[in-house]
Amino acid sequence: MNFFARLYYKYRQIIKAIQLFLIISGPGIIVMIADNDAGGITTYAATGAKYGYNLNWLIIILIPACYYIQEMTVRLGAVTKRGHAEAIFAGFGSFWGWFSLMDLLIVNWLTMITEFIGMTAALKIFGVPPFLTVIALCVIMGIMVLNGSYWTWEKITLLFCAMNLIYIPGAFMVHPSVAAIIRQGTIPNLPGGLSSDLFFFLMANIGTTIAPWMLFFQQSSVVDKSLKEKDIPWGRVDTFVGSLLTGIVAIFIIIVTGTVLKGVNVDDAAQASVMLMKTNKYIGTFMAIGLFDAGFLGAICISLASSWAFGEVFGWAHSLNYKIKEAPWFYGFYFSLLLSAGAVVLIPKAPLVLITLFVQVVAVTLLPAALVFLILLLNNKKTMGEYTNTLSQNIINITIVVLIIIISSAYGVSTLFPNILK
Amino acid sequence: MIRNFLRHNYAKIREINKKYAIPNVEMSAGVKFSLLSLRLYLIFLVTLLLYKFITLVR
């Protein structure tokens, strides 16, 4: 009897833990899955097509790197109750504050254009004209935020996150060789030696892993969700699950294109979808749906990251728990970003390729600053108290940050001067 | 209306600058070094961007 009582007690404990996780989870999973945005899907699709499964090890290494960086935003948000933009203003003064805020606005707006490019390209495959896609998306994204509840928005967004897992059945449908995946993808290797092409792909994969908007989004999201210090352990689990999922999705995309399109040059994910459709209609369709979903998640999170950041600094009411009448500036800003980015895609002969390249360069100006500020803020004992970075956390985080800064800078510079690597 | 909007925002920006005039992070040698490195890095990047822009225009 005693054994069964203990078993039941354990069962109740596990159920309670799961329930608590489901309540607290959200910001970490959403930010990580949204990180696999339209640009990310293109990078992974192209990586698989070019190098097969050989670069999967890089994605495996990037999973903990992603976790360590984003975990800091959970602690910072839960302890200071401030978003990243406001934390930079308060911590380093208005010069660095304005620099970060304006840079964030430009990078996010340009990135949103790339998300709309991805979404319109994905739906064009199914015969949906771009103007209809943009209008429908703005309406859907509007409805999602205007319900006046962070909780509802988060749960709807999590459903879209679940849709991002569509690449997993897609990968099983192409019947890849599991032995080849393990043999080629789990041990670090440089297929064909460290050529300029390979170096560019390594940088592109690392560059898409951490984007500046992610830091701002997760911290603001933690604040909007009113997470407290006691919730930090669950926030960590949420972030870890998110980083694991983002890595898994990336690996499965690489498996799909690495199996079916090996040796083919892929310029974008929409092109990869069309090519896959020629082999198997369903796999191509899955790829296109996944691309649309990735762009959708990216657009909704990026526009919110900007609106939260401006709301924090300008002192507007800036929570998804407010109705539009209570937070007109916050929602007005959100919609103006969304509509203007969508409109650019509809301009005939707009330099969309140039915009896509420019995003990578401008992001390089913000990412190092945001990461350095994050480390410095996490070492500020006065505000962080017992949640200040420990020595081991500092060693790990500073190493990751320095590597990301070097590699993303090299990526940005090689985008500006493509011949530099040759 | 536009004048009112601009005046309001100008006043708001001044208020923000005043509010965050004194950074709350202690400016230790490490912090100062990090911020200086960041400035130099950004100057380098902006110079590269300007160089690219000028060579493109030419």
mmCIF file of N, CA and C in Angstrom, chain A residues 75-178:
data_model
loop_
_atom_site.group_PDB
_atom_site.id
_atom_site.type_symbol
_atom_site.label_atom_id
_atom_site.label_comp_id
_atom_site.label_asym_id
_atom_site.label_seq_id
_atom_site.Cartn_x
_atom_site.Cartn_y
_atom_site.Cartn_z
ATOM 1 N N ARG A 75 16.643 35.666 -17.183
ATOM 2 C CA ARG A 75 17.040 36.161 -15.857
ATOM 3 C C ARG A 75 16.915 37.679 -15.780
ATOM 4 N N LEU A 76 17.419 38.345 -16.840
ATOM 5 C CA LEU A 76 17.408 39.817 -16.834
ATOM 6 C C LEU A 76 15.979 40.361 -16.782
ATOM 7 N N GLY A 77 15.100 39.759 -17.580
ATOM 8 C CA GLY A 77 13.700 40.209 -17.622
ATOM 9 C C GLY A 77 12.980 39.934 -16.318
ATOM 10 N N ALA A 78 13.170 38.710 -15.782
ATOM 11 C CA ALA A 78 12.453 38.324 -14.561
ATOM 12 C C ALA A 78 12.924 39.134 -13.355
ATOM 13 N N VAL A 79 14.211 39.476 -13.308
ATOM 14 C CA VAL A 79 14.738 40.198 -12.145
ATOM 15 C C VAL A 79 14.480 41.708 -12.258
ATOM 16 N N THR A 80 14.780 42.292 -13.408
ATOM 17 C CA THR A 80 14.674 43.765 -13.518
ATOM 18 C C THR A 80 13.271 44.237 -13.893
ATOM 19 N N LYS A 81 12.448 43.322 -14.446
ATOM 20 C CA LYS A 81 11.097 43.653 -14.945
ATOM 21 C C LYS A 81 11.189 44.722 -16.043
ATOM 22 N N ARG A 82 12.298 44.695 -16.760
ATOM 23 C CA ARG A 82 12.506 45.646 -17.846
ATOM 24 C C ARG A 82 12.810 44.893 -19.124
ATOM 25 N N GLY A 83 12.369 45.432 -20.256
ATOM 26 C CA GLY A 83 12.746 44.865 -21.545
ATOM 27 C C GLY A 83 14.200 45.207 -21.840
ATOM 28 N N HIS A 84 14.751 44.631 -22.898
ATOM 29 C CA HIS A 84 16.176 44.829 -23.185
ATOM 30 C C HIS A 84 16.482 46.290 -23.548
ATOM 31 N N ALA A 85 15.581 46.920 -24.309
ATOM 32 C CA ALA A 85 15.816 48.312 -24.724
ATOM 33 C C ALA A 85 15.877 49.227 -23.501
ATOM 34 N N GLU A 86 14.901 49.075 -22.620
ATOM 35 C CA GLU A 86 14.854 49.914 -21.420
ATOM 36 C C GLU A 86 16.063 49.620 -20.518
ATOM 37 N N ALA A 87 16.448 48.333 -20.458
ATOM 38 C CA ALA A 87 17.603 47.954 -19.631
ATOM 39 C C ALA A 87 18.880 48.616 -20.158
ATOM 40 N N ILE A 88 19.018 48.724 -21.486
ATOM 41 C CA ILE A 88 20.203 49.370 -22.063
ATOM 42 C C ILE A 88 20.193 50.869 -21.744
ATOM 43 N N PHE A 89 19.021 51.502 -21.896
ATOM 44 C CA PHE A 89 18.897 52.931 -21.547
ATOM 45 C C PHE A 89 19.299 53.157 -20.092
ATOM 46 N N ALA A 90 18.714 52.334 -19.216
ATOM 47 C CA ALA A 90 18.978 52.526 -17.780
ATOM 48 C C ALA A 90 20.422 52.189 -17.426
ATOM 49 N N GLY A 91 20.961 51.168 -18.050
ATOM 50 C CA GLY A 91 22.298 50.705 -17.690
ATOM 51 C C GLY A 91 23.426 51.536 -18.267
ATOM 52 N N PHE A 92 23.255 51.990 -19.514
ATOM 53 C CA PHE A 92 24.385 52.639 -20.195
ATOM 54 C C PHE A 92 24.107 54.058 -20.681
ATOM 55 N N GLY A 93 22.940 54.597 -20.346
ATOM 56 C CA GLY A 93 22.637 55.980 -20.716
ATOM 57 C C GLY A 93 21.970 56.093 -22.075
ATOM 58 N N SER A 94 21.566 57.339 -22.395
ATOM 59 C CA SER A 94 20.727 57.524 -23.579
ATOM 60 C C SER A 94 21.476 57.346 -24.904
ATOM 61 N N PHE A 95 22.814 57.597 -24.948
ATOM 62 C CA PHE A 95 23.531 57.445 -26.217
ATOM 63 C C PHE A 95 23.412 56.002 -26.726
ATOM 64 N N TRP A 96 23.792 55.048 -25.873
ATOM 65 C CA TRP A 96 23.718 53.642 -26.276
ATOM 66 C C TRP A 96 22.264 53.174 -26.400
ATOM 67 N N GLY A 97 21.417 53.784 -25.607
ATOM 68 C CA GLY A 97 19.992 53.447 -25.663
ATOM 69 C C GLY A 97 19.399 53.793 -27.022
ATOM 70 N N TRP A 98 19.634 55.058 -27.448
ATOM 71 C CA TRP A 98 19.084 55.484 -28.752
ATOM 72 C C TRP A 98 19.713 54.706 -29.895
ATOM 73 N N PHE A 99 21.018 54.453 -29.776
ATOM 74 C CA PHE A 99 21.705 53.679 -30.823
ATOM 75 C C PHE A 99 21.033 52.307 -30.978
ATOM 76 N N SER A 100 20.821 51.621 -29.861
ATOM 77 C CA SER A 100 20.232 50.284 -29.918
ATOM 78 C C SER A 100 18.797 50.326 -30.430
ATOM 79 N N LEU A 101 18.043 51.312 -29.944
ATOM 80 C CA LEU A 101 16.627 51.388 -30.315
ATOM 81 C C LEU A 101 16.454 51.663 -31.812
ATOM 82 N N MET A 102 17.232 52.621 -32.326
ATOM 83 C CA MET A 102 17.093 52.987 -33.741
ATOM 84 C C MET A 102 17.621 51.873 -34.649
ATOM 85 N N ASP A 103 18.734 51.275 -34.225
ATOM 86 C CA ASP A 103 19.302 50.165 -34.997
ATOM 87 C C ASP A 103 18.316 48.994 -35.017
ATOM 88 N N LEU A 104 17.701 48.737 -33.863
ATOM 89 C CA LEU A 104 16.720 47.647 -33.769
ATOM 90 C C LEU A 104 15.549 47.903 -34.725
ATOM 91 N N LEU A 105 15.110 49.171 -34.754
ATOM 92 C CA LEU A 105 13.986 49.528 -35.624
ATOM 93 C C LEU A 105 14.329 49.237 -37.090
ATOM 94 N N ILE A 106 15.528 49.667 -37.511
ATOM 95 C CA ILE A 106 15.935 49.468 -38.913
ATOM 96 C C ILE A 106 16.099 47.971 -39.225
ATOM 97 N N VAL A 107 16.854 47.275 -38.365
ATOM 98 C CA VAL A 107 17.104 45.838 -38.623
ATOM 99 C C VAL A 107 15.789 45.068 -38.653
ATOM 100 N N ASN A 108 14.922 45.349 -37.669
ATOM 101 C CA ASN A 108 13.664 44.599 -37.599
ATOM 102 C C ASN A 108 12.767 44.873 -38.799
ATOM 103 N N TRP A 109 12.724 46.135 -39.201
ATOM 104 C CA TRP A 109 11.865 46.491 -40.348
ATOM 105 C C TRP A 109 12.362 45.783 -41.617
ATOM 106 N N LEU A 110 13.674 45.815 -41.818
ATOM 107 C CA LEU A 110 14.253 45.144 -42.991
ATOM 108 C C LEU A 110 14.049 43.623 -42.910
ATOM 109 N N THR A 111 14.208 43.072 -41.712
ATOM 110 C CA THR A 111 14.011 41.620 -41.560
ATOM 111 C C THR A 111 12.558 41.250 -41.838
ATOM 112 N N MET A 112 11.642 42.117 -41.398
ATOM 113 C CA MET A 112 10.227 41.837 -41.658
ATOM 114 C C MET A 112 9.924 41.792 -43.148
ATOM 115 N N ILE A 113 10.610 42.655 -43.906
ATOM 116 C CA ILE A 113 10.428 42.623 -45.370
ATOM 117 C C ILE A 113 10.841 41.244 -45.892
ATOM 118 N N THR A 114 11.965 40.720 -45.368
ATOM 119 C CA THR A 114 12.410 39.396 -45.837
ATOM 120 C C THR A 114 11.405 38.306 -45.447
ATOM 121 N N GLU A 115 10.739 38.496 -44.290
ATOM 122 C CA GLU A 115 9.709 37.508 -43.895
ATOM 123 C C GLU A 115 8.536 37.550 -44.879
ATOM 124 N N PHE A 116 8.146 38.776 -45.251
ATOM 125 C CA PHE A 116 7.046 38.904 -46.221
ATOM 126 C C PHE A 116 7.456 38.338 -47.586
ATOM 127 N N ILE A 117 8.725 38.523 -47.956
ATOM 128 C CA ILE A 117 9.211 37.950 -49.221
ATOM 129 C C ILE A 117 9.033 36.423 -49.173
ATOM 130 N N GLY A 118 9.430 35.821 -48.056
ATOM 131 C CA GLY A 118 9.312 34.365 -47.886
ATOM 132 C C GLY A 118 7.863 33.906 -47.937
ATOM 133 N N MET A 119 6.990 34.628 -47.217
ATOM 134 C CA MET A 119 5.583 34.212 -47.155
ATOM 135 C C MET A 119 4.891 34.345 -48.510
ATOM 136 N N THR A 120 5.141 35.473 -49.204
ATOM 137 C CA THR A 120 4.485 35.658 -50.510
ATOM 138 C C THR A 120 5.017 34.624 -51.512
ATOM 139 N N ALA A 121 6.334 34.341 -51.435
ATOM 140 C CA ALA A 121 6.917 33.349 -52.359
ATOM 141 C C ALA A 121 6.321 31.963 -52.093
ATOM 142 N N ALA A 122 6.119 31.638 -50.798
ATOM 143 C CA ALA A 122 5.575 30.315 -50.438
ATOM 144 C C ALA A 122 4.147 30.161 -50.954
ATOM 145 N N LEU A 123 3.330 31.206 -50.746
ATOM 146 C CA LEU A 123 1.923 31.076 -51.157
ATOM 147 C C LEU A 123 1.744 31.235 -52.674
ATOM 148 N N LYS A 124 2.719 31.874 -53.314
ATOM 149 C CA LYS A 124 2.673 32.016 -54.778
ATOM 150 C C LYS A 124 2.728 30.625 -55.436
ATOM 151 N N ILE A 125 3.416 29.704 -54.758
ATOM 152 C CA ILE A 125 3.510 28.324 -55.275
ATOM 153 C C ILE A 125 2.104 27.714 -55.385
ATOM 154 N N PHE A 126 1.221 28.100 -54.438
ATOM 155 C CA PHE A 126 -0.155 27.573 -54.455
ATOM 156 C C PHE A 126 -1.110 28.482 -55.244
ATOM 157 N N GLY A 127 -0.543 29.458 -55.954
ATOM 158 C CA GLY A 127 -1.356 30.328 -56.807
ATOM 159 C C GLY A 127 -1.981 31.515 -56.095
ATOM 160 N N VAL A 128 -1.548 31.825 -54.877
ATOM 161 C CA VAL A 128 -2.107 32.975 -54.152
ATOM 162 C C VAL A 128 -1.313 34.233 -54.537
ATOM 163 N N PRO A 129 -1.982 35.263 -55.071
ATOM 164 C CA PRO A 129 -1.234 36.472 -55.454
ATOM 165 C C PRO A 129 -0.655 37.203 -54.240
ATOM 166 N N PRO A 130 0.535 37.830 -54.378
ATOM 167 C CA PRO A 130 1.198 38.480 -53.234
ATOM 168 C C PRO A 130 0.328 39.513 -52.502
ATOM 169 N N PHE A 131 -0.462 40.309 -53.245
ATOM 170 C CA PHE A 131 -1.239 41.354 -52.547
ATOM 171 C C PHE A 131 -2.256 40.733 -51.587
ATOM 172 N N LEU A 132 -2.826 39.595 -52.017
ATOM 173 C CA LEU A 132 -3.815 38.908 -51.179
ATOM 174 C C LEU A 132 -3.133 38.336 -49.925
ATOM 175 N N THR A 133 -1.919 37.804 -50.125
ATOM 176 C CA THR A 133 -1.155 37.247 -48.995
ATOM 177 C C THR A 133 -0.883 38.340 -47.965
ATOM 178 N N VAL A 134 -0.395 39.493 -48.444
ATOM 179 C CA VAL A 134 -0.042 40.581 -47.519
ATOM 180 C C VAL A 134 -1.275 41.065 -46.756
ATOM 181 N N ILE A 135 -2.379 41.268 -47.482
ATOM 182 C CA ILE A 135 -3.607 41.764 -46.820
ATOM 183 C C ILE A 135 -4.094 40.739 -45.781
ATOM 184 N N ALA A 136 -4.171 39.480 -46.205
ATOM 185 C CA ALA A 136 -4.669 38.430 -45.290
ATOM 186 C C ALA A 136 -3.784 38.307 -44.054
ATOM 187 N N LEU A 137 -2.470 38.402 -44.268
ATOM 188 C CA LEU A 137 -1.544 38.266 -43.134
ATOM 189 C C LEU A 137 -1.711 39.405 -42.146
ATOM 190 N N CYS A 138 -1.826 40.626 -42.673
ATOM 191 C CA CYS A 138 -1.978 41.777 -41.773
ATOM 192 C C CYS A 138 -3.270 41.642 -40.961
ATOM 193 N N VAL A 139 -4.317 41.148 -41.594
ATOM 194 C CA VAL A 139 -5.598 40.967 -40.885
ATOM 195 C C VAL A 139 -5.437 39.903 -39.787
ATOM 196 N N ILE A 140 -4.826 38.763 -40.151
ATOM 197 C CA ILE A 140 -4.663 37.664 -39.167
ATOM 198 C C ILE A 140 -3.787 38.124 -37.990
ATOM 199 N N MET A 141 -2.657 38.767 -38.322
ATOM 200 C CA MET A 141 -1.756 39.213 -37.255
ATOM 201 C C MET A 141 -2.425 40.280 -36.391
ATOM 202 N N GLY A 142 -3.286 41.072 -37.006
ATOM 203 C CA GLY A 142 -4.037 42.089 -36.265
ATOM 204 C C GLY A 142 -4.992 41.438 -35.282
ATOM 205 N N ILE A 143 -5.743 40.442 -35.771
ATOM 206 C CA ILE A 143 -6.721 39.758 -34.915
ATOM 207 C C ILE A 143 -5.996 39.095 -33.730
ATOM 208 N N MET A 144 -4.820 38.518 -34.024
ATOM 209 C CA MET A 144 -4.082 37.817 -32.962
ATOM 210 C C MET A 144 -3.675 38.722 -31.806
ATOM 211 N N VAL A 145 -3.291 39.956 -32.118
ATOM 212 C CA VAL A 145 -2.833 40.831 -31.019
ATOM 213 C C VAL A 145 -3.959 41.647 -30.397
ATOM 214 N N LEU A 146 -5.064 41.794 -31.140
ATOM 215 C CA LEU A 146 -6.111 42.702 -30.641
ATOM 216 C C LEU A 146 -7.097 42.053 -29.667
ATOM 217 N N ASN A 147 -6.855 40.794 -29.303
ATOM 218 C CA ASN A 147 -7.813 40.162 -28.381
ATOM 219 C C ASN A 147 -7.616 40.607 -26.925
ATOM 220 N N GLY A 148 -6.553 41.391 -26.693
ATOM 221 C CA GLY A 148 -6.352 41.971 -25.366
ATOM 222 C C GLY A 148 -5.887 40.997 -24.311
ATOM 223 N N SER A 149 -5.203 39.923 -24.734
ATOM 224 C CA SER A 149 -4.709 38.970 -23.748
ATOM 225 C C SER A 149 -3.387 38.375 -24.247
ATOM 226 N N TYR A 150 -2.350 38.537 -23.429
ATOM 227 C CA TYR A 150 -1.048 37.968 -23.790
ATOM 228 C C TYR A 150 -1.171 36.456 -23.895
ATOM 229 N N TRP A 151 -1.903 35.866 -22.949
ATOM 230 C CA TRP A 151 -2.036 34.417 -22.865
ATOM 231 C C TRP A 151 -2.618 33.852 -24.152
ATOM 232 N N THR A 152 -3.698 34.469 -24.658
ATOM 233 C CA THR A 152 -4.346 33.982 -25.890
ATOM 234 C C THR A 152 -3.385 34.102 -27.066
ATOM 235 N N TRP A 153 -2.717 35.272 -27.146
ATOM 236 C CA TRP A 153 -1.753 35.476 -28.246
ATOM 237 C C TRP A 153 -0.679 34.388 -28.202
ATOM 238 N N GLU A 154 -0.199 34.119 -26.998
ATOM 239 C CA GLU A 154 0.891 33.153 -26.863
ATOM 240 C C GLU A 154 0.450 31.744 -27.277
ATOM 241 N N LYS A 155 -0.735 31.355 -26.890
ATOM 242 C CA LYS A 155 -1.187 30.002 -27.211
ATOM 243 C C LYS A 155 -1.447 29.853 -28.710
ATOM 244 N N ILE A 156 -1.992 30.908 -29.347
ATOM 245 C CA ILE A 156 -2.207 30.843 -30.813
ATOM 246 C C ILE A 156 -0.842 30.747 -31.506
ATOM 247 N N THR A 157 0.112 31.555 -31.019
ATOM 248 C CA THR A 157 1.451 31.538 -31.624
ATOM 249 C C THR A 157 2.109 30.172 -31.447
ATOM 250 N N LEU A 158 1.872 29.533 -30.288
ATOM 251 C CA LEU A 158 2.440 28.192 -30.065
ATOM 252 C C LEU A 158 1.874 27.170 -31.059
ATOM 253 N N LEU A 159 0.621 27.378 -31.469
ATOM 254 C CA LEU A 159 0.041 26.493 -32.490
ATOM 255 C C LEU A 159 0.800 26.637 -33.808
ATOM 256 N N PHE A 160 1.117 27.896 -34.147
ATOM 257 C CA PHE A 160 1.909 28.128 -35.365
ATOM 258 C C PHE A 160 3.320 27.541 -35.212
ATOM 259 N N CYS A 161 3.824 27.564 -33.971
ATOM 260 C CA CYS A 161 5.143 26.952 -33.718
ATOM 261 C C CYS A 161 5.072 25.447 -33.981
ATOM 262 N N ALA A 162 3.968 24.832 -33.563
ATOM 263 C CA ALA A 162 3.807 23.388 -33.779
ATOM 264 C C ALA A 162 3.806 23.061 -35.275
ATOM 265 N N MET A 163 3.255 23.995 -36.056
ATOM 266 C CA MET A 163 3.201 23.792 -37.517
ATOM 267 C C MET A 163 4.610 23.753 -38.129
ATOM 268 N N ASN A 164 5.553 24.404 -37.438
ATOM 269 C CA ASN A 164 6.943 24.443 -37.915
ATOM 270 C C ASN A 164 7.580 23.053 -37.887
ATOM 271 N N LEU A 165 6.957 22.141 -37.124
ATOM 272 C CA LEU A 165 7.501 20.778 -37.030
ATOM 273 C C LEU A 165 7.139 19.937 -38.254
ATOM 274 N N ILE A 166 6.486 20.557 -39.233
ATOM 275 C CA ILE A 166 6.052 19.862 -40.450
ATOM 276 C C ILE A 166 7.229 19.241 -41.213
ATOM 277 N N TYR A 167 8.432 19.791 -40.967
ATOM 278 C CA TYR A 167 9.610 19.259 -41.672
ATOM 279 C C TYR A 167 9.979 17.860 -41.185
ATOM 280 N N ILE A 168 9.545 17.515 -39.975
ATOM 281 C CA ILE A 168 9.912 16.203 -39.421
ATOM 282 C C ILE A 168 9.251 15.064 -40.223
ATOM 283 N N PRO A 169 7.894 15.089 -40.400
ATOM 284 C CA PRO A 169 7.325 14.033 -41.263
ATOM 285 C C PRO A 169 7.854 14.121 -42.692
ATOM 286 N N GLY A 170 8.138 15.357 -43.134
ATOM 287 C CA GLY A 170 8.699 15.546 -44.492
ATOM 288 C C GLY A 170 9.996 14.775 -44.647
ATOM 289 N N ALA A 171 10.844 14.840 -43.606
ATOM 290 C CA ALA A 171 12.144 14.149 -43.666
ATOM 291 C C ALA A 171 11.958 12.630 -43.683
ATOM 292 N N PHE A 172 10.963 12.134 -42.927
ATOM 293 C CA PHE A 172 10.732 10.682 -42.928
ATOM 294 C C PHE A 172 10.231 10.201 -44.296
ATOM 295 N N MET A 173 9.501 11.093 -44.976
ATOM 296 C CA MET A 173 8.936 10.703 -46.278
ATOM 297 C C MET A 173 9.988 10.554 -47.376
ATOM 298 N N VAL A 174 11.162 11.208 -47.172
ATOM 299 C CA VAL A 174 12.193 11.087 -48.224
ATOM 300 C C VAL A 174 13.092 9.854 -47.997
ATOM 301 N N HIS A 175 12.813 9.107 -46.942
ATOM 302 C CA HIS A 175 13.549 7.872 -46.611
ATOM 303 C C HIS A 175 15.062 8.058 -46.622
ATOM 304 N N PRO A 176 15.577 8.922 -45.751
ATOM 305 C CA PRO A 176 17.031 9.099 -45.724
ATOM 306 C C PRO A 176 17.712 7.904 -45.056
ATOM 307 N N SER A 177 18.986 7.769 -45.295
ATOM 308 C CA SER A 177 19.748 6.687 -44.649
ATOM 309 C C SER A 177 20.180 7.169 -43.261
ATOM 310 N N VAL A 178 19.627 6.516 -42.234
ATOM 311 C CA VAL A 178 19.939 6.923 -40.853
ATOM 312 C C VAL A 178 21.441 6.739 -40.581
#
